[in-house]
PDB file of C-alpha atoms in Angstrom:
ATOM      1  CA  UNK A 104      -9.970  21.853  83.756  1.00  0.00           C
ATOM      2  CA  UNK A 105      -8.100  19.756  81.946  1.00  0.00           C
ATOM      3  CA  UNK A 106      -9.382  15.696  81.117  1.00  0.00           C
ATOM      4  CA  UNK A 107      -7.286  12.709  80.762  1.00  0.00           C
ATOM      5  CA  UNK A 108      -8.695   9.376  79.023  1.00  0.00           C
ATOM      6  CA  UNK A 109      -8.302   6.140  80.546  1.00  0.00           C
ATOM      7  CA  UNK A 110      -5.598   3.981  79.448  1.00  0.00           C
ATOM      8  CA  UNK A 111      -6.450   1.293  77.601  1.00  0.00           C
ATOM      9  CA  UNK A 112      -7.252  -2.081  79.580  1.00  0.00           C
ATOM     10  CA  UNK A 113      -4.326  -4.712  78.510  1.00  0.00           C
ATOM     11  CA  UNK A 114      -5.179  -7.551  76.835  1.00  0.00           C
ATOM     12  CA  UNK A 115      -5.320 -10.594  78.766  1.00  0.00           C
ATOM     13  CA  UNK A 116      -2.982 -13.032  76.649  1.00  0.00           C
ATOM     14  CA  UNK A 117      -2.938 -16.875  78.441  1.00  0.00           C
ATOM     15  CA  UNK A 118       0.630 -17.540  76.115  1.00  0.00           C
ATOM     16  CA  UNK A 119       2.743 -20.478  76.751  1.00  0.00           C
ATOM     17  CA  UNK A 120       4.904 -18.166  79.022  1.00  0.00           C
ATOM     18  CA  UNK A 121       2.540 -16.486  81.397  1.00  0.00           C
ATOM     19  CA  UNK A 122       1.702 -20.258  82.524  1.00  0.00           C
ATOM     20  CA  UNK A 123       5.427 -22.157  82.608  1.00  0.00           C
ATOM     21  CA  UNK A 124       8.923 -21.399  83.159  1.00  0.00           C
ATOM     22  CA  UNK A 125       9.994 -20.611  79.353  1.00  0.00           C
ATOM     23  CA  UNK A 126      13.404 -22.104  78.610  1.00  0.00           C
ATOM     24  CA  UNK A 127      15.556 -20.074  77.059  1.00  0.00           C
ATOM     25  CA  UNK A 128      17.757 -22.744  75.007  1.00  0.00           C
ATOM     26  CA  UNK A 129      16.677 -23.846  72.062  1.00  0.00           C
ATOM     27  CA  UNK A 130      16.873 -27.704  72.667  1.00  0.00           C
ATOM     28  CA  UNK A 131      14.547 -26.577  75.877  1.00  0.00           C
ATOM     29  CA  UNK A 132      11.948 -25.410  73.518  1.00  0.00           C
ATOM     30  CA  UNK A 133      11.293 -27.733  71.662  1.00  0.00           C
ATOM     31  CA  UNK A 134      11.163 -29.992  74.917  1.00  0.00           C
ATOM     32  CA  UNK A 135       8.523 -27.646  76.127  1.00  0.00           C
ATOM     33  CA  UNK A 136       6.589 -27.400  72.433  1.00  0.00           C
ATOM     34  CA  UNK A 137       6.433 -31.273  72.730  1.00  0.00           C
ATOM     35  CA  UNK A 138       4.785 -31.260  76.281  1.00  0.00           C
ATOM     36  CA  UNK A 139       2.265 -28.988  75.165  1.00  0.00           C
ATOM     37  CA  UNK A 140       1.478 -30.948  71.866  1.00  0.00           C
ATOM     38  CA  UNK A 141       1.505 -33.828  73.585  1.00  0.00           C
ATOM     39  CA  UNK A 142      -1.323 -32.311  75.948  1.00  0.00           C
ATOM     40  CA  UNK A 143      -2.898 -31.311  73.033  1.00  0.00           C
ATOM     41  CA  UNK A 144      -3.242 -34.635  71.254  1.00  0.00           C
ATOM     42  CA  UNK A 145      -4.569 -36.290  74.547  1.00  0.00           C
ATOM     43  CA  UNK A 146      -7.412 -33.577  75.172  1.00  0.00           C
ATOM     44  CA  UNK A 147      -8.380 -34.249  71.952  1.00  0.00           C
ATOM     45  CA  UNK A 148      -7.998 -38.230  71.190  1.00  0.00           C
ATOM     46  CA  UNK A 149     -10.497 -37.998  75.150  1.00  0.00           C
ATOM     47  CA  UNK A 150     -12.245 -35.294  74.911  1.00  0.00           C
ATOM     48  CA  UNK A 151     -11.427 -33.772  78.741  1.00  0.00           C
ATOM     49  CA  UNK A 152      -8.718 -32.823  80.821  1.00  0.00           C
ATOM     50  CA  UNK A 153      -8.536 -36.403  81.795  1.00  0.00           C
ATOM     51  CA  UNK A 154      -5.100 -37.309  81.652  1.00  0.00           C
ATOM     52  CA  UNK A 155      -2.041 -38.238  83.542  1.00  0.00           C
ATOM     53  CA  UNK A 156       1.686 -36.211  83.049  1.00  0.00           C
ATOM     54  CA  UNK A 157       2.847 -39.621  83.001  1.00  0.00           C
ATOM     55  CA  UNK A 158       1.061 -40.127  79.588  1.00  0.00           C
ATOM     56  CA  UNK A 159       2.547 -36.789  78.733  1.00  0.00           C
ATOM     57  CA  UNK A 160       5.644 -37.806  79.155  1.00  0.00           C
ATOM     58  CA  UNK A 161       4.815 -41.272  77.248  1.00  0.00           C
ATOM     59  CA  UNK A 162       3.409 -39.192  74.287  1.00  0.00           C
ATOM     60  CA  UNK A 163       5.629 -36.197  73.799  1.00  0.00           C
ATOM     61  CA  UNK A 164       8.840 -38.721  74.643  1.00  0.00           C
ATOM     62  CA  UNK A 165       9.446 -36.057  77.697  1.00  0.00           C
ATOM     63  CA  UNK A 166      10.821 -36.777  81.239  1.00  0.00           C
ATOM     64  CA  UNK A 167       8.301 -36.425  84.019  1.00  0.00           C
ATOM     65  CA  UNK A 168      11.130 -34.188  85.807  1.00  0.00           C
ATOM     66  CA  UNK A 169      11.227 -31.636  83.073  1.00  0.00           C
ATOM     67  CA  UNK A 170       7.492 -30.986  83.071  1.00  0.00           C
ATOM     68  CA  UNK A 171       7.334 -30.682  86.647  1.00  0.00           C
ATOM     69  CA  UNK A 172      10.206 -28.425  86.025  1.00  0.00           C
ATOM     70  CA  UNK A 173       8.264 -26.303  83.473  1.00  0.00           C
ATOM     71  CA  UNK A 174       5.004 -26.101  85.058  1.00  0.00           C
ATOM     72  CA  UNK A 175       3.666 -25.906  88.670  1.00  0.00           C
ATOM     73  CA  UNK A 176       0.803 -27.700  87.955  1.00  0.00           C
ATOM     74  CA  UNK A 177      -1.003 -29.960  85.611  1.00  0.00           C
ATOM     75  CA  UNK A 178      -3.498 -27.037  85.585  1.00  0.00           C
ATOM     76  CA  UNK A 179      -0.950 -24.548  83.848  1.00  0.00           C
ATOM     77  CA  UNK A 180      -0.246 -26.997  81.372  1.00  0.00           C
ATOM     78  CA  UNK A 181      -3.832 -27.195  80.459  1.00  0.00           C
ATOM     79  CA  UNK A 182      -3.986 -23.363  80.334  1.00  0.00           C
ATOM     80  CA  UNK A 183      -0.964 -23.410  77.821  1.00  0.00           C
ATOM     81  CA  UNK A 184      -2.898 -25.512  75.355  1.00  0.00           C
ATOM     82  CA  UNK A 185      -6.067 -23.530  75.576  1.00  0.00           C
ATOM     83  CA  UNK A 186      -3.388 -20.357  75.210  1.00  0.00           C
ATOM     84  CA  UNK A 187      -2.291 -21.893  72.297  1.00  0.00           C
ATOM     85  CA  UNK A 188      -5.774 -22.789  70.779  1.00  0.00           C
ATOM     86  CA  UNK A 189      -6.716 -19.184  71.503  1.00  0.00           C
ATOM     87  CA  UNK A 190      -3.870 -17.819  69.824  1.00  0.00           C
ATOM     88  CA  UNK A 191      -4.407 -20.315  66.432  1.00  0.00           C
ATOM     89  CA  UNK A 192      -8.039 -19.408  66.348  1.00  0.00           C
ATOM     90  CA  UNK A 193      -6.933 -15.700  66.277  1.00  0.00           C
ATOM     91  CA  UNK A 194      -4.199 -16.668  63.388  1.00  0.00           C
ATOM     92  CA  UNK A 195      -8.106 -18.420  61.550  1.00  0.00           C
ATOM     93  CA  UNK A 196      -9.881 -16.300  61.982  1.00  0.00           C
ATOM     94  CA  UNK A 197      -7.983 -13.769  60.486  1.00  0.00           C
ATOM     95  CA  UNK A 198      -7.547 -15.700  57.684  1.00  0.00           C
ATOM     96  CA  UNK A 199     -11.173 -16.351  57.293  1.00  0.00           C
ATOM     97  CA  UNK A 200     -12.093 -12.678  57.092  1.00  0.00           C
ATOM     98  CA  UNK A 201      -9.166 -12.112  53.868  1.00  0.00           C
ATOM     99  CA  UNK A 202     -11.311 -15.427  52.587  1.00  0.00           C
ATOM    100  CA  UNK A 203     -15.057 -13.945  53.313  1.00  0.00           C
ATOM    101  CA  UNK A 204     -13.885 -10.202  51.763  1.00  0.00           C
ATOM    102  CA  UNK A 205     -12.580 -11.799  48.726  1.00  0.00           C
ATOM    103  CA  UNK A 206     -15.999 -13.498  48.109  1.00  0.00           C
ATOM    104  CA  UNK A 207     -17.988 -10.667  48.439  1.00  0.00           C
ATOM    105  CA  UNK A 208     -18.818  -7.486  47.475  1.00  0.00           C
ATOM    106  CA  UNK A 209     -22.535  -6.755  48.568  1.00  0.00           C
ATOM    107  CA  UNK A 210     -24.877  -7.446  52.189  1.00  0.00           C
ATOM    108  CA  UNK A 211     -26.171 -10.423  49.702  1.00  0.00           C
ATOM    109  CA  UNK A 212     -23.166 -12.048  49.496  1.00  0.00           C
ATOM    110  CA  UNK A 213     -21.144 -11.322  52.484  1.00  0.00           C
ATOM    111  CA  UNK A 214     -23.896 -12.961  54.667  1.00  0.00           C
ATOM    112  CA  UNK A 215     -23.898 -16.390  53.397  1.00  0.00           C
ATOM    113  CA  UNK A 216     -20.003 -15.863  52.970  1.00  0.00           C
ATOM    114  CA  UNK A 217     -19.345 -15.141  56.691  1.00  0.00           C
ATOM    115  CA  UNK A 218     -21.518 -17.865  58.099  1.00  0.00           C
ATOM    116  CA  UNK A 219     -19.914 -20.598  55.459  1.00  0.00           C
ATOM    117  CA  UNK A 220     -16.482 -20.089  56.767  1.00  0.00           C
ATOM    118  CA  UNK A 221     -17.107 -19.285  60.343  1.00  0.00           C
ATOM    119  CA  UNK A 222     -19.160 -22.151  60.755  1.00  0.00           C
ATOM    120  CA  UNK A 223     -16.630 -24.607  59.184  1.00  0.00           C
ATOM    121  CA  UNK A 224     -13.740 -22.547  61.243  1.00  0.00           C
ATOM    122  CA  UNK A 225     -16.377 -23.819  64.718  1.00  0.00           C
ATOM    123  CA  UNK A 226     -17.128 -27.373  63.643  1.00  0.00           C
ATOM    124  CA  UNK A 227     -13.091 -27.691  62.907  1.00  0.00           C
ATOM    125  CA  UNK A 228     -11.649 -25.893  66.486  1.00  0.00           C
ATOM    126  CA  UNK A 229     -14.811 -27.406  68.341  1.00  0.00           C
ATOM    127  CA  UNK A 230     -13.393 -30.515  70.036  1.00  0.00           C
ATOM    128  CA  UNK A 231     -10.653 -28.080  71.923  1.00  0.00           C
ATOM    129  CA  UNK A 232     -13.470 -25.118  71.759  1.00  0.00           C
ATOM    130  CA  UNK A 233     -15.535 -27.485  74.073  1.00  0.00           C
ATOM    131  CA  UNK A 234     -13.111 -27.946  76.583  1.00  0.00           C
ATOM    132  CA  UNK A 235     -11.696 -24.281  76.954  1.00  0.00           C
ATOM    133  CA  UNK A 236     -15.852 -22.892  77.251  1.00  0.00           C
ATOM    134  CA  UNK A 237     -15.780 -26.100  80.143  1.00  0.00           C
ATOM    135  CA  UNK A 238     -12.580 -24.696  81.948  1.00  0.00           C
ATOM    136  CA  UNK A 239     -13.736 -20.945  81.458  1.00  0.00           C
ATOM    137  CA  UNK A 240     -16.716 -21.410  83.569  1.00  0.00           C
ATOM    138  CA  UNK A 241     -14.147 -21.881  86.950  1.00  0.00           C
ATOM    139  CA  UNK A 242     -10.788 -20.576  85.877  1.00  0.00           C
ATOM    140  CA  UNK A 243     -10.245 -16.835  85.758  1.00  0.00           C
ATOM    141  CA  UNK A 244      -7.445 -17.282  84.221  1.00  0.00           C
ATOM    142  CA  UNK A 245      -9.052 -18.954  81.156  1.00  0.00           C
ATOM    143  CA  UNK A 246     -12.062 -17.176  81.490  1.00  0.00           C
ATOM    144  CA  UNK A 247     -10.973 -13.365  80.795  1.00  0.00           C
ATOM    145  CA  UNK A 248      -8.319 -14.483  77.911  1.00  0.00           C
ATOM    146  CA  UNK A 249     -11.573 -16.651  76.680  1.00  0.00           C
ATOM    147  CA  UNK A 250     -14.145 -13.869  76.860  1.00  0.00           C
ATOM    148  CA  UNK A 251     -11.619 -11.213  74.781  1.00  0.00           C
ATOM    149  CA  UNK A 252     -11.012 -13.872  72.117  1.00  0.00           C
ATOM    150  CA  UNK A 253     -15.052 -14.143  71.712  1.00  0.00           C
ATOM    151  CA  UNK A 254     -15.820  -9.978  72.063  1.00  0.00           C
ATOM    152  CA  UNK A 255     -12.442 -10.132  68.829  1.00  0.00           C
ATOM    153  CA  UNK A 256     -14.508 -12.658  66.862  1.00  0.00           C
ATOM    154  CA  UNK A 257     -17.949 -10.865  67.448  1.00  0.00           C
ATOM    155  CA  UNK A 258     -16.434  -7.520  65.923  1.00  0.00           C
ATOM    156  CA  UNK A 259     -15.025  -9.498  63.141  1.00  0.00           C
ATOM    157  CA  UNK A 260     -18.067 -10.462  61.969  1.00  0.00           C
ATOM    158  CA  UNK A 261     -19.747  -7.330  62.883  1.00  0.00           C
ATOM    159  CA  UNK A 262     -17.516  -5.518  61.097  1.00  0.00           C
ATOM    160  CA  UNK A 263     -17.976  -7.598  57.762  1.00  0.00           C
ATOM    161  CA  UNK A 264     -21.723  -6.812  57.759  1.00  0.00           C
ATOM    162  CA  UNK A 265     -21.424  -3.535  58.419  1.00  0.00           C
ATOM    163  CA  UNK A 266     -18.860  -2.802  55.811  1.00  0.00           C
ATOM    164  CA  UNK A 267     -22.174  -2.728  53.480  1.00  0.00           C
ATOM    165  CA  UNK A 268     -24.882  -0.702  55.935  1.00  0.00           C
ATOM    166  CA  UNK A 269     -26.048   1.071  53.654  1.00  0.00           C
ATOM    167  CA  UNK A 270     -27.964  -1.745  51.926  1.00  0.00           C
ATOM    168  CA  UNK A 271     -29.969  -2.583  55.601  1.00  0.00           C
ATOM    169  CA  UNK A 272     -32.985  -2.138  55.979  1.00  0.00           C
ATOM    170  CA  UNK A 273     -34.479   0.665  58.358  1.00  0.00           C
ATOM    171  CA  UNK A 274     -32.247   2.505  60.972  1.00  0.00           C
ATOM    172  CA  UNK A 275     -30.210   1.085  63.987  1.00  0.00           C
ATOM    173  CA  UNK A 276     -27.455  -1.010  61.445  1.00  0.00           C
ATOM    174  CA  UNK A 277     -24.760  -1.545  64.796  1.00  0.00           C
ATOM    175  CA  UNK A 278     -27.819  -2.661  66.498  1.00  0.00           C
ATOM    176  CA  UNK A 279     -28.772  -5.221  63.802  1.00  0.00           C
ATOM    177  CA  UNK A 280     -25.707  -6.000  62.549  1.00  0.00           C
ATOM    178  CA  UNK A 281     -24.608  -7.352  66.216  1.00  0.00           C
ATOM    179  CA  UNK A 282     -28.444  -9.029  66.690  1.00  0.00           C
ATOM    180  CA  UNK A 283     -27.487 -11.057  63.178  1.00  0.00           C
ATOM    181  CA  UNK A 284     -23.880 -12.192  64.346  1.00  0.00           C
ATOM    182  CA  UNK A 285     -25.626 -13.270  68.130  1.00  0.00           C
ATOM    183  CA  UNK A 286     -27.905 -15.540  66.048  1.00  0.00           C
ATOM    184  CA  UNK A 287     -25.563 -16.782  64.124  1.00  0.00           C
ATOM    185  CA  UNK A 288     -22.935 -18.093  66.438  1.00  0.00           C
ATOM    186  CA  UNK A 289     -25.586 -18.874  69.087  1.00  0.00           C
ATOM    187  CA  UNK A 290     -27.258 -21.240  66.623  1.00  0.00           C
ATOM    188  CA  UNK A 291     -23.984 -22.620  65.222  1.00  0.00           C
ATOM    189  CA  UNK A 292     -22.638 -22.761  68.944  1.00  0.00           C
ATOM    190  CA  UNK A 293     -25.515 -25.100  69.837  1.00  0.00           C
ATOM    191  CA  UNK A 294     -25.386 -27.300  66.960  1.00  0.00           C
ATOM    192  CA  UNK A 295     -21.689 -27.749  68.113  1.00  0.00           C
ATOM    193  CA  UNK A 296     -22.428 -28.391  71.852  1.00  0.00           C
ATOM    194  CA  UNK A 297     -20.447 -25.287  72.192  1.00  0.00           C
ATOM    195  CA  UNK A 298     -21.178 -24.961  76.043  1.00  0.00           C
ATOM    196  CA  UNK A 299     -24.063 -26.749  76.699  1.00  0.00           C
ATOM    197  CA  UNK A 300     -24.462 -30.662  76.457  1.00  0.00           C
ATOM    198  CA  UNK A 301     -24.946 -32.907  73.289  1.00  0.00           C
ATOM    199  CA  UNK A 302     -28.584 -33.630  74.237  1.00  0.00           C
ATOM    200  CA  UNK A 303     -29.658 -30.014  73.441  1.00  0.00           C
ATOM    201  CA  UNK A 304     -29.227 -30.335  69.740  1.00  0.00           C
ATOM    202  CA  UNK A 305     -31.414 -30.687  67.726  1.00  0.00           C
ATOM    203  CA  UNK A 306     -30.937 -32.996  64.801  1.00  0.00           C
ATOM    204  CA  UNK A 307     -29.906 -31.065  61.640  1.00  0.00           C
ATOM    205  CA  UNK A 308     -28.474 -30.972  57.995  1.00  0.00           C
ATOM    206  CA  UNK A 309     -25.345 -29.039  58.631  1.00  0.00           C
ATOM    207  CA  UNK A 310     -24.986 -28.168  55.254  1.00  0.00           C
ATOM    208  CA  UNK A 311     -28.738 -26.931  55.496  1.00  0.00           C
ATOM    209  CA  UNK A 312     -28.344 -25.402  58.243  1.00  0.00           C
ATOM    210  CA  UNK A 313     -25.624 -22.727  57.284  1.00  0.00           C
ATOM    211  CA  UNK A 314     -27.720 -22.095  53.792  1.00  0.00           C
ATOM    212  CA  UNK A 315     -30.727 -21.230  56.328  1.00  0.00           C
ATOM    213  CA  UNK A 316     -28.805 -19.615  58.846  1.00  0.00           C
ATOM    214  CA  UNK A 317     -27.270 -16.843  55.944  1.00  0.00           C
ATOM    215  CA  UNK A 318     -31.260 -16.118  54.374  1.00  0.00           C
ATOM    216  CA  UNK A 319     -32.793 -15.958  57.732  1.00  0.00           C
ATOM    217  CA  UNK A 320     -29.596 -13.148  58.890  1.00  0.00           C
ATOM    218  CA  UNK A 321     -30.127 -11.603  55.454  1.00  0.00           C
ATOM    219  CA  UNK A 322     -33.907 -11.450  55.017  1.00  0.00           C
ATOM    220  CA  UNK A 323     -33.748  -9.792  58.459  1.00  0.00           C
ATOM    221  CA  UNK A 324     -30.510  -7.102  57.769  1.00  0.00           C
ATOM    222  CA  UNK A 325     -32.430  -5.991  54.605  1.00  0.00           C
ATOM    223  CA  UNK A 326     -36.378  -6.070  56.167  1.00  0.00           C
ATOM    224  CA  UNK A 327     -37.174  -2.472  57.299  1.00  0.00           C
ATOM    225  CA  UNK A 328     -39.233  -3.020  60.222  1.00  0.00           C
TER     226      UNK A 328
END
């Protein structure tokens, strides 16, 4: 009897395109590059979704007639700035890892290394970070896209650590190796309000704080218990 494997799930992508009518011409384009922008620059200067596609228009020197004719809803333009931060935080993260493998070449060093640059890469995305993590927890469509981009980073930095298993400590190294990168982004996650509120942090050297963070993941990797 023969067996077949499953196919592969797609990846959930929320592009520009999944979430507007995509103009073909070029002059289009750039109309519809300067709506999202402009989106962009107003989640960020308030810190929420709270803004008008009149001030879109204002700020990315649109008409109010061509938005409405390139998304639905003031929703899917939302969700094509959060598909755009998802896709630049895959383009960084990426870049991080070339950055962390370059400085490294033991457990000892490729520790420290990962938690430098991923936690500067979290404190630099968080103001938009905040906002998708806030959308995620009522819009599918955000959410799956959201979760994917999380599970890629996790392996990332999974992957880095275990590059050098054979310098942990006792057995298990997947198991530790994904225990260490939990800690680390759940500790750097709350020091960013990174989906809970601002009141939940606890006050904090940053710089400190990643030192720490890199011989607390380290001393554990390396313990034998």
């Amino acid at each position: 009897m023969s067996t077949r494997s499953k196919p592969k799930a797609a990846k959930k992508e929320l592009a520009v395109d999944t979430v507007s009518r995509t103009p073909q011409q070029g002059r289009s384009k750039a109309s519809l590059e300067r709506m999202v922008t402009a989106a962009e620059k107003l989640m960020l200067e308030r810190g929420s979704e709270e803004f008008t596609l009149q001030e879109v228009s204002q700020t990315g020197n649109v008409s109010i007639g061509s938005i409405y004719l390139r998304f639905e809803s003031k929703e899917n333009l939302v969700r094509a700035v959060i598909g755009n931060h998802l896709k630049r935080m895959e383009e960084r993260e990426n870049e991080m890892m070339v950055r962390v493998r370059s400085e490294s070449d033991s457990l000892a060093t490729v520790v420290p290394a990962f938690v430098e640059n991923y936690a500067e890469l979290l404190r630099e995305e968080a103001p938009l970070l905040r906002q998708s993590m806030a959308r995620a927890a009522f819009d599918p469509l955000v959410a799956e896209p959201g979760r994917e981009s999380a599970n890629r980073a996790a392996a990332l930095g999974i992957g880095a650590m275990l590059e050098y298993r054979n310098q942990f400590g006792g057995s298990d190294q997947d198991r530790k190796a994904n225990a260490a990168y939990q800690i680390i982004f759940a500790t750097l996650a709350r020091q960013l309000s990174l989906g809970s509120t601002g009141e939940s942090v606890h006050p904090q050297d940053w710089k400190e704080l990643k030192i720490e963070l890199g011989r607390m993941c380290l001393a554990y990797l390396t313990t034998d218990l």
